[in-house]
Coordinates of C-alpha atoms in Angstrom, one line a residue:
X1 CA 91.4 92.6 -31.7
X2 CA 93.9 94.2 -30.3
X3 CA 97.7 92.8 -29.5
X4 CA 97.7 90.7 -26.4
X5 CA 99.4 91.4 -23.4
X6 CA 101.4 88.2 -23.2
X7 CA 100.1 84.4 -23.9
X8 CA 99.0 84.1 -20.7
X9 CA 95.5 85.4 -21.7
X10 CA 92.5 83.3 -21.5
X11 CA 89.5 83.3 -23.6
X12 CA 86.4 80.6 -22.9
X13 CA 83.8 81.0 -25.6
X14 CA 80.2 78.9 -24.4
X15 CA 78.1 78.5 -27.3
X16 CA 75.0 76.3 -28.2
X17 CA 76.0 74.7 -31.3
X18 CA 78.2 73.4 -33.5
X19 CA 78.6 76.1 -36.3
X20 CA 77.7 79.1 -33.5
X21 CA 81.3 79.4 -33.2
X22 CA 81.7 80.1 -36.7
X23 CA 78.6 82.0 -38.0
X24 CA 79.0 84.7 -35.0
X25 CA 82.2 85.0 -33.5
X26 CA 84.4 83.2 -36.1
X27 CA 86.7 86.1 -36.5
X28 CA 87.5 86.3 -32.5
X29 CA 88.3 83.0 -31.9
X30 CA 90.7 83.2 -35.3
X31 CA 91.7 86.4 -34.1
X32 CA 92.3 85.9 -30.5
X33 CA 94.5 82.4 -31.5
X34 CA 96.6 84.1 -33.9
X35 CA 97.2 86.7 -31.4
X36 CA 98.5 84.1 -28.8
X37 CA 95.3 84.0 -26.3
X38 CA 94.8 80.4 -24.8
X39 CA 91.3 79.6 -26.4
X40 CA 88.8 77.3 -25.5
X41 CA 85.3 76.6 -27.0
X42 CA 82.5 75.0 -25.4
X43 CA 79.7 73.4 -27.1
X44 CA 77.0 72.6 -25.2
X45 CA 74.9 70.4 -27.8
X46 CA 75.2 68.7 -31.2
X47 CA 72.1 70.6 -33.0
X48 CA 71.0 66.9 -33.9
X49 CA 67.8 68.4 -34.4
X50 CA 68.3 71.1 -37.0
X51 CA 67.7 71.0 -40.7
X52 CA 70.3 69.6 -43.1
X53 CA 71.1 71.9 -46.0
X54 CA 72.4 69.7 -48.8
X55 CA 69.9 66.9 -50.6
X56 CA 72.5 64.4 -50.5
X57 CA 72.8 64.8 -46.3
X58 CA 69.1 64.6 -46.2
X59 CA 68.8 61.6 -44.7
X60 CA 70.6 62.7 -41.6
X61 CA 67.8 64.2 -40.5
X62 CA 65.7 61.5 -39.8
X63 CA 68.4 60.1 -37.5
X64 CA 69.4 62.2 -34.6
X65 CA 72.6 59.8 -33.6
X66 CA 73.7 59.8 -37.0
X67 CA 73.4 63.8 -37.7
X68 CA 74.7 64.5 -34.2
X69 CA 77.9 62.3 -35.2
X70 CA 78.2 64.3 -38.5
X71 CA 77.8 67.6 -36.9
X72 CA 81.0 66.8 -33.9
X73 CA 83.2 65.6 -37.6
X74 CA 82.3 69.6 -38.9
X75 CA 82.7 71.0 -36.0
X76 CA 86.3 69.5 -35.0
X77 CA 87.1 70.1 -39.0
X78 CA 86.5 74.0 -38.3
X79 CA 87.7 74.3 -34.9
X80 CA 91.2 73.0 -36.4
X81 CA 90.5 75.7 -39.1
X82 CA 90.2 78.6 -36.4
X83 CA 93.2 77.3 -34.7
X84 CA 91.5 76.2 -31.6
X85 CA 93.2 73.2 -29.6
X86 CA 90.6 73.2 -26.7
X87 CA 87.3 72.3 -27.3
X88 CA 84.9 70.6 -24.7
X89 CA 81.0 69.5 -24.9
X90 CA 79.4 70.5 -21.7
X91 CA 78.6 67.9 -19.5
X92 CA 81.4 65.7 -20.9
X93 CA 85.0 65.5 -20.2
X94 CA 86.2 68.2 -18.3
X95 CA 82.8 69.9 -18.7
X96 CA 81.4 69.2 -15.6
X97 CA 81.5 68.9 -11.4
X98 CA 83.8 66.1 -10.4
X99 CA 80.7 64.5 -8.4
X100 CA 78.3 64.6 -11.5
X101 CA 78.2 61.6 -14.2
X102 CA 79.2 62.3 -17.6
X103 CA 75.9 63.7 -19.4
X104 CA 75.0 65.2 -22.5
X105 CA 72.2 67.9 -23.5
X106 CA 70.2 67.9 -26.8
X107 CA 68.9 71.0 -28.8
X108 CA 65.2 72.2 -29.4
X109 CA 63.9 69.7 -32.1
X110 CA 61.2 71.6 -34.4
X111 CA 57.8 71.7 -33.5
X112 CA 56.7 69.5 -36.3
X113 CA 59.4 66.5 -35.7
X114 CA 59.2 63.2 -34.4
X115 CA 60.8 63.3 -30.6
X116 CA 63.5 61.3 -30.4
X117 CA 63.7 58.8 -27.4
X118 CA 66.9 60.1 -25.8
X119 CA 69.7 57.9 -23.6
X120 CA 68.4 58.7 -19.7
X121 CA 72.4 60.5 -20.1
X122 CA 71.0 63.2 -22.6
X123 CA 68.5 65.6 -21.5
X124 CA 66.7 68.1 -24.2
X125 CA 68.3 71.6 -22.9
X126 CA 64.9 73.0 -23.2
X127 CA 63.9 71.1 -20.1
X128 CA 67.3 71.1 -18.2
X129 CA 67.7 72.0 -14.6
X130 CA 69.0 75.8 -15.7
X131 CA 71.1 75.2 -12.3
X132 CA 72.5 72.3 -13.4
X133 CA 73.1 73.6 -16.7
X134 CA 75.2 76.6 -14.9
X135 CA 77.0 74.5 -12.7
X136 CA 78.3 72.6 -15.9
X137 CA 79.8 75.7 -17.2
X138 CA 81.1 77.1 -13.9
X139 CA 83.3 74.0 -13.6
X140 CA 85.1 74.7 -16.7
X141 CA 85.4 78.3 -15.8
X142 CA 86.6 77.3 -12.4
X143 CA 89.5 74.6 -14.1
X144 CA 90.1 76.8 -17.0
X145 CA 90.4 80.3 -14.7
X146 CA 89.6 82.4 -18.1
X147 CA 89.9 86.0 -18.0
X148 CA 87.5 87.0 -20.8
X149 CA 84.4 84.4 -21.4
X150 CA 81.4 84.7 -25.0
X151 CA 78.1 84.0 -25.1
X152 CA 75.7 84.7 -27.8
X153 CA 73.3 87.6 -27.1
X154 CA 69.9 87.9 -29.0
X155 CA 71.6 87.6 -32.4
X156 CA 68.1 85.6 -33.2
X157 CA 65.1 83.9 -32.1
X158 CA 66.8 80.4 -30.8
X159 CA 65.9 79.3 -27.5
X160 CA 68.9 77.0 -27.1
X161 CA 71.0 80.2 -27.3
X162 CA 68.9 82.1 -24.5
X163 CA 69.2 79.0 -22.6
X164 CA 73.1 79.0 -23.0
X165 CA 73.5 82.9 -22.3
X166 CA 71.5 82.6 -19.1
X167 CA 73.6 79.4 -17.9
X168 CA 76.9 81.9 -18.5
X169 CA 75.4 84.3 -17.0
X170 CA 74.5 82.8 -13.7
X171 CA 77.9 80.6 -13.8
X172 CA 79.8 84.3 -14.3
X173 CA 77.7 85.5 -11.4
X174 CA 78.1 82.3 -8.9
X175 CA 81.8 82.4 -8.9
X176 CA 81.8 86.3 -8.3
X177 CA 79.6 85.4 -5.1
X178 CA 82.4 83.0 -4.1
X179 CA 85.7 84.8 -2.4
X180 CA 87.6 81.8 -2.8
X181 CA 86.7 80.9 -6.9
X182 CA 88.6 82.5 -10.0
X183 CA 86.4 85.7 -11.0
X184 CA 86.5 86.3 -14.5
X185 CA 87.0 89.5 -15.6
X186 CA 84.4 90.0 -18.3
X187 CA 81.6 88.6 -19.8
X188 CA 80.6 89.0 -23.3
X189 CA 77.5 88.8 -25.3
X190 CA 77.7 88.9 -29.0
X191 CA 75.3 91.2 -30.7
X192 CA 74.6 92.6 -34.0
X193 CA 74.2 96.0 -33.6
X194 CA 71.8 98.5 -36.3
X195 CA 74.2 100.5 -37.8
X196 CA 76.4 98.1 -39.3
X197 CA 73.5 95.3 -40.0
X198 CA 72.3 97.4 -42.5
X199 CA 75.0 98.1 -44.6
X200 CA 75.4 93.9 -43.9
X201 CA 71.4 94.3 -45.8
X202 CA 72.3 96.3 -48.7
X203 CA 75.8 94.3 -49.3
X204 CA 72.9 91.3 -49.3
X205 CA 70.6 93.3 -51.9
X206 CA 73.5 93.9 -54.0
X207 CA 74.9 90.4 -54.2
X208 CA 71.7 89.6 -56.0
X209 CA 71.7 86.5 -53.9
X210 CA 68.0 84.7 -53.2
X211 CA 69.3 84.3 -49.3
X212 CA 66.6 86.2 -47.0
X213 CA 68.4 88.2 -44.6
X214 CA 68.3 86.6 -40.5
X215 CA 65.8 87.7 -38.2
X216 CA 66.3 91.6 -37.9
X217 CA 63.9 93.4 -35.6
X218 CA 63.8 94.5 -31.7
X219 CA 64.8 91.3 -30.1
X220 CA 67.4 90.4 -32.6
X221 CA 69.6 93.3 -32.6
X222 CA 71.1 96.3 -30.2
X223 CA 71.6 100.2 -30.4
X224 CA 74.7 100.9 -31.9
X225 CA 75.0 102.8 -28.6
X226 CA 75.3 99.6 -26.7
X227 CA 78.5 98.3 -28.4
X228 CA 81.5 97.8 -25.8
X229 CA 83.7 95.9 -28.3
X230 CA 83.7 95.6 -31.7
X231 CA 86.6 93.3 -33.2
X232 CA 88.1 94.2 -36.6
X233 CA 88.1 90.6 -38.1
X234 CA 89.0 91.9 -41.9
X235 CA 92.5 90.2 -42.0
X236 CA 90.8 86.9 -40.7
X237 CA 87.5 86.5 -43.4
X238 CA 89.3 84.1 -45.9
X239 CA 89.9 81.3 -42.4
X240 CA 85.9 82.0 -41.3
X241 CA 85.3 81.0 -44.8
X242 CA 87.0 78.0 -45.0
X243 CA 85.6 77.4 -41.1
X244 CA 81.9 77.8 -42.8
X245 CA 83.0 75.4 -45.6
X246 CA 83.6 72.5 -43.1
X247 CA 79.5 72.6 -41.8
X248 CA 78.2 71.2 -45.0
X249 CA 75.2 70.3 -43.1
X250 CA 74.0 73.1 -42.0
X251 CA 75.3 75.6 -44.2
X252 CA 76.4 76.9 -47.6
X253 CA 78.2 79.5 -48.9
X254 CA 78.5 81.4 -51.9
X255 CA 80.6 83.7 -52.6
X256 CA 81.1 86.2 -49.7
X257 CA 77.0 85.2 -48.2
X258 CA 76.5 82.1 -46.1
X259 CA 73.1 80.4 -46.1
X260 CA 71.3 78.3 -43.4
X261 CA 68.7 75.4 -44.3
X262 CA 65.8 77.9 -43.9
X263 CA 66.7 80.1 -47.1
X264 CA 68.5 83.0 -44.7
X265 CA 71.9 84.0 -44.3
X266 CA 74.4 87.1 -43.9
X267 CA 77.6 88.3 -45.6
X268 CA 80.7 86.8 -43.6
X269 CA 81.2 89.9 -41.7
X270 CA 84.1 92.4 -41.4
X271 CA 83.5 93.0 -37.6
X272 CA 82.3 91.0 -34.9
X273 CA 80.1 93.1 -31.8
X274 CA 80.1 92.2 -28.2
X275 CA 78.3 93.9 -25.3
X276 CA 80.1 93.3 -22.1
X277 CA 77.3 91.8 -19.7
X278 CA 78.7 90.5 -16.6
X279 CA 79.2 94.1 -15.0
X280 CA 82.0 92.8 -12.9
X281 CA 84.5 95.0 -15.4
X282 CA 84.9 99.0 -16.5
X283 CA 86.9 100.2 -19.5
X284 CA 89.5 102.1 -18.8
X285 CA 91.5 102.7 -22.0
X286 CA 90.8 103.0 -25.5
X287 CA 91.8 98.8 -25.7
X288 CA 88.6 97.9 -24.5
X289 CA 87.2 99.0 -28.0
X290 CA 88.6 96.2 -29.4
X291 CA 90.0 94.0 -26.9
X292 CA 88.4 91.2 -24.5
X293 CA 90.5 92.0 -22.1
X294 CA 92.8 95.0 -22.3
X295 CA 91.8 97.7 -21.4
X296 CA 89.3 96.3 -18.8
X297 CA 89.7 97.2 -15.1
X298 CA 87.5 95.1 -12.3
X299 CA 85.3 97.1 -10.8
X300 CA 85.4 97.0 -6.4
X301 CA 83.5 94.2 -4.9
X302 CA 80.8 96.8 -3.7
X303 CA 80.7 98.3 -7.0
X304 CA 79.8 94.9 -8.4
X305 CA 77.8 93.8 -5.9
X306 CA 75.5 97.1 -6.9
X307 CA 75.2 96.3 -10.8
X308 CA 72.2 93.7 -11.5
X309 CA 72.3 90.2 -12.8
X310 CA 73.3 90.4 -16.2
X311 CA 70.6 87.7 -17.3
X312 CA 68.6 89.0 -20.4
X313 CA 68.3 92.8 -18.7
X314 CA 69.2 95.8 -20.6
X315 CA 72.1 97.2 -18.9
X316 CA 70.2 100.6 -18.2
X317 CA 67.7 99.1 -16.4
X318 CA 63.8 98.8 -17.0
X319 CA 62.6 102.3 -16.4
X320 CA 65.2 104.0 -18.4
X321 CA 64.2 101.6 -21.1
X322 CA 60.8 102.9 -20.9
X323 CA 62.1 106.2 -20.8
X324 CA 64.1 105.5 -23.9
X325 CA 60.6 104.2 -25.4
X326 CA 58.4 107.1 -24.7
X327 CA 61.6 109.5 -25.9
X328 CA 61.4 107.8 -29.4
X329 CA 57.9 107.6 -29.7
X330 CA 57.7 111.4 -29.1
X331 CA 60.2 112.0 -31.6
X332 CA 58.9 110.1 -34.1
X333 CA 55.7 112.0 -33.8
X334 CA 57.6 114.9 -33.9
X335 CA 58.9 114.1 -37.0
X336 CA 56.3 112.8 -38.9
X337 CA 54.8 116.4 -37.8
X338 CA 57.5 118.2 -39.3
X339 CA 57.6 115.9 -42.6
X340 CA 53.9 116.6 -43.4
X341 CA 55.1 120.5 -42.3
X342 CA 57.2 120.9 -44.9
X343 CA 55.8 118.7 -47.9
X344 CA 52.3 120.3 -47.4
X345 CA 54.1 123.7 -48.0
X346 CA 55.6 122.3 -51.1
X347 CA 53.1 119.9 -52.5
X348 CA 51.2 123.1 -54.7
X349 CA 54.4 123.6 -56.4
X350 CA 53.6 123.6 -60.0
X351 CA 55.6 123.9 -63.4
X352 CA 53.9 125.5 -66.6
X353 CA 56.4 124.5 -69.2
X354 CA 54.5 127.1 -71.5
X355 CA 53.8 129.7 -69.2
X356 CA 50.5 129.8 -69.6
X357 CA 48.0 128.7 -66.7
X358 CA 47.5 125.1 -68.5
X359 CA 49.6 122.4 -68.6
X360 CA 50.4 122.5 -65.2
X361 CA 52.8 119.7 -63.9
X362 CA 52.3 119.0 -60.1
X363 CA 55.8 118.1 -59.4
X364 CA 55.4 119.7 -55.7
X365 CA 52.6 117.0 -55.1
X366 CA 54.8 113.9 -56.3
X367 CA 57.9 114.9 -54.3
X368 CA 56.1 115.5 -51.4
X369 CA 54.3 112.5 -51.5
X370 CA 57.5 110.8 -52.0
X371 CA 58.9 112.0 -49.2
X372 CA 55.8 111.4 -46.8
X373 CA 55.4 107.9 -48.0
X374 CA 59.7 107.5 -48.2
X375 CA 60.1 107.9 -44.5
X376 CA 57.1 105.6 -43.4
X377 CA 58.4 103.6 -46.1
X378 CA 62.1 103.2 -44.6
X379 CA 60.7 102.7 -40.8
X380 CA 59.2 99.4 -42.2
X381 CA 62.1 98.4 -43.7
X382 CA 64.7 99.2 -41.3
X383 CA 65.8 97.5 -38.3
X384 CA 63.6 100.0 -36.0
X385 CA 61.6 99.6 -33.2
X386 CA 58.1 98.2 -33.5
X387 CA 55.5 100.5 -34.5
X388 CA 58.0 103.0 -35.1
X389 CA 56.1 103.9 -38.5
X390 CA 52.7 103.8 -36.1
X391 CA 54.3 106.8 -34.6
X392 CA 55.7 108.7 -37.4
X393 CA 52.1 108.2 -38.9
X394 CA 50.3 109.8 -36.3
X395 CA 52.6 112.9 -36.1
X396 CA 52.0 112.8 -40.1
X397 CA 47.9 113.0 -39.6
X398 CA 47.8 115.3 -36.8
X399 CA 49.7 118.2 -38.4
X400 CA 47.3 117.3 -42.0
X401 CA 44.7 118.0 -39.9
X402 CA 45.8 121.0 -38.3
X403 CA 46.9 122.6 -41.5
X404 CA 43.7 121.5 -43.2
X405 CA 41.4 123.7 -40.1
X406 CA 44.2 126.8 -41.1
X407 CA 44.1 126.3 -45.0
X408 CA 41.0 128.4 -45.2
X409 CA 43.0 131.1 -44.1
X410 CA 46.4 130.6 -45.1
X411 CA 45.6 128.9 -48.5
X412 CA 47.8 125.8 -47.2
X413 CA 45.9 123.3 -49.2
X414 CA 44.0 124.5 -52.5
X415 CA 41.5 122.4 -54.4
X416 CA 41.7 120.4 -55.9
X417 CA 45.8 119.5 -55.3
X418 CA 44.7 120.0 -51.4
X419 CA 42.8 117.2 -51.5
X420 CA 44.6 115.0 -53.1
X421 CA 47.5 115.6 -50.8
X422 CA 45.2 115.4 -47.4
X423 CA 43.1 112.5 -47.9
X424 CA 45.9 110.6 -50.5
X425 CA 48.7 111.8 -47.9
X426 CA 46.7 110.2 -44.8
X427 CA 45.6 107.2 -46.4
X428 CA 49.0 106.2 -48.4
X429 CA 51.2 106.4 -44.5
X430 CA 48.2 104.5 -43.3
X431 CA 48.4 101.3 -45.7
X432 CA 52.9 101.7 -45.3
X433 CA 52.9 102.3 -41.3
X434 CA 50.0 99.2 -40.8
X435 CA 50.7 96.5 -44.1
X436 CA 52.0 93.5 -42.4
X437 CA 55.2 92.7 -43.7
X438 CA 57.3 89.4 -43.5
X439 CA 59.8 88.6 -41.3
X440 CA 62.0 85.9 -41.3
X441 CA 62.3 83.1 -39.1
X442 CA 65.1 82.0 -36.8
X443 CA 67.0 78.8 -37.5
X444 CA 70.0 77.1 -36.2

């Protein structure tokens, strides 16, 4: 992050649970501290729901109050190791309208738990008033008056953090509606963009650890593209491992990889991602790379006023995201045309180490195939767009066919090697593109 202005820079992070603050935006709030930014964190429930980790902590689980109390002892333990001073619970102290009694929300208990009977103070977010919820937060921006506020984005499946980002959002968007209220200037969602994830994926695979990578698909990550902010956290990885160390229940870590109670995890990362949401805010300078707030100009009221709610929207809007759909599919049709191209062409290649007509080594037939079956192969495994190997597996059968109608006059596809690469070709991108494959779940 880069150097701050002077210490008068404010920086309210809203997050849904205790160990969020750590896990995705560790290295910001350690960064922003030591760079003198006045930091606050809100937390807007205990995760007295989620899974304990260790065996010995197991019997936290079955008691909400007691796991609750545990997780606000971690999470004070690695605030103090981030260097935060400020730290509310929404609906608490200084977490809510003067007028409103002090409340408390709860987090998504699993589907197959016991529901707890809660205090008629503590409400399950799930089912909180989302206006209520917003109001909550907009009282601490309104007392804290902070320049730059965090959210989490889709960085998984968790409703809890949906529920958070669209109370942020809505707060950011009330006070901009109100002439007289403090307007933030920015509004960040934390994302985990494709690029970097997966070199994050392969520094997993080479660790040799047994930790499943997090959720990794559509809804759980962003175009590099969309990136306003990434924040070099290098200098700050030994103090998000210490911070990770103090949320025994939750999680463990080993080495450079952290794990959650559901078997997945990550490498601490070396770069933290935010996409700026709130739309109220333009870059102006090369600081807003990897800055919160330098660099970041407020755009005119009417300019604002133009821009739509931030609220779980792609920032292009829904037809250019269909746009960007139908673009993708074509050009992965496109290529799989061009791959079968250029292997059928090749697959006859033969090598007669004797020179005489027999042996004959196909080699041309088990590169190409390679290479058919390699791309198909790396569209399932990559973080790409659903059906994304569906496409690239049509474009692969339509130019086999077409070449297979021409081979009687070109000689494309002799017998019986042109066989074996038509009907093996089709059938081998058929069983990669469609073979369900696994997918890990979220988790808190």
């Amino acid at each position: 992050m880069g150097r701050m202005e002077n210490t008068a820079k404010r920086i309210l992070f809203v997050l849904a649970h205790p160990g969020d603050e750590t896990v995705w935006v560790g290295g910001t709030i350690a960064d922003a501290v030591a760079q003198g930014a006045q930091v606050t964190v809100v937390t807007v429930t205990r995760g007295e729901h989620a899974p304990v980790l260790p065996e010995e902590l197991r019997y936290l689980a079955s008691d909400p109050a007691a796991l609750a109390a545990a997780r606000e002892s971690e999470l004070a333990q690695a605030l103090a190791c981030l260097g935060v001073t400020d730290h509310r619970w929404l609906g608490g102290l200084r977490a809510k309208p003067a007028d409103v009694p002090l409340h408390r929300y709860a987090d998504a208990a699993p589907a197959s738990a016991t529901p707890a009977a809660e205090s008629a103070a503590t409400t399950p977010l799930a089912e909180a008033d989302p206006e209520a919820v917003a109001a909550d937060v907009q009282a601490v921006v309104q007392q804290l008056r902070p320049h730059a506020i965090v959210t989490l984005g889709a960085v998984d499946a968790d409703p809890d953090h949906a529920a958070v980002r669209r109370a942020t959002a809505r707060a950011f968007a009330e006070a901009h509606r109100d002439d007289e209220a403090w307007h933030p200037r920015t509004l960040f969602a934390v994302e985990r963009p494709r690029g970097p994830l997966r070199h994050d994926l392969r520094r997993l695979a080479r660790s040799r650890s047994v930790v499943r990578p997090r959720p990794h698909d559509r809804h759980t990550t962003v175009p590099d593209r969309r990136v306003d902010t990434s924040v070099d956290v290098r200098a700050r990885r030994e103090t998000i491992r210490r911070a990770l160390q103090c949320h025994r229940t939750r999680i463990a870590l080993e080495g450079d990889v952290w794990t959650l109670a559901d078997g997945t995890g990550a490498p601490v990362q070396g770069y933290e991602y935010l996409v700026e949401i709130g739309g109220r805010a333009r870059p102006v300078s090369p600081d807003a790379e990897r800055d919160l707030i330098n660099g970041w100009e407020p755009l005119a009221a009417r300019e604002g006023d133009l821009h739509r709610h931030p609220v779980d929207e792609m920032p292009s809007g829904r037809g250019i995201l269909l746009l960007e759909r139908a673009g993708t599919a074509i050009a992965l049709v496109l290529l799989g045309m061009l791959v079968a191209t250029i292997t059928t062409f090749s697959h006859a290649a033969v090598w007669r180490p004797t020179g005489q007509a027999d042996p004959a080594i196909p080699w041309g037939l088990v590169v190409s195939f390679i290479a058919l079956v390699g791309v198909a192969l790396a569209l399932r495994l990559e973080p790409a767009p659903p059906w994304s190997a569906a496409w690239y597996a049509l474009g692969v059968w339509a130019a086999l066919y077409t070449l297979a109608q021409a081979s009687s006059s070109q000689a494309l596809m002799t017998v019986p090697l042109g066989a074996i690469w038509l009907y093996g070709g089709m059938l081998a991108v058929a069983v990669v593109a469609f073979i369900p494959l696994h997918r890990s779940g979220g988790g808190r």
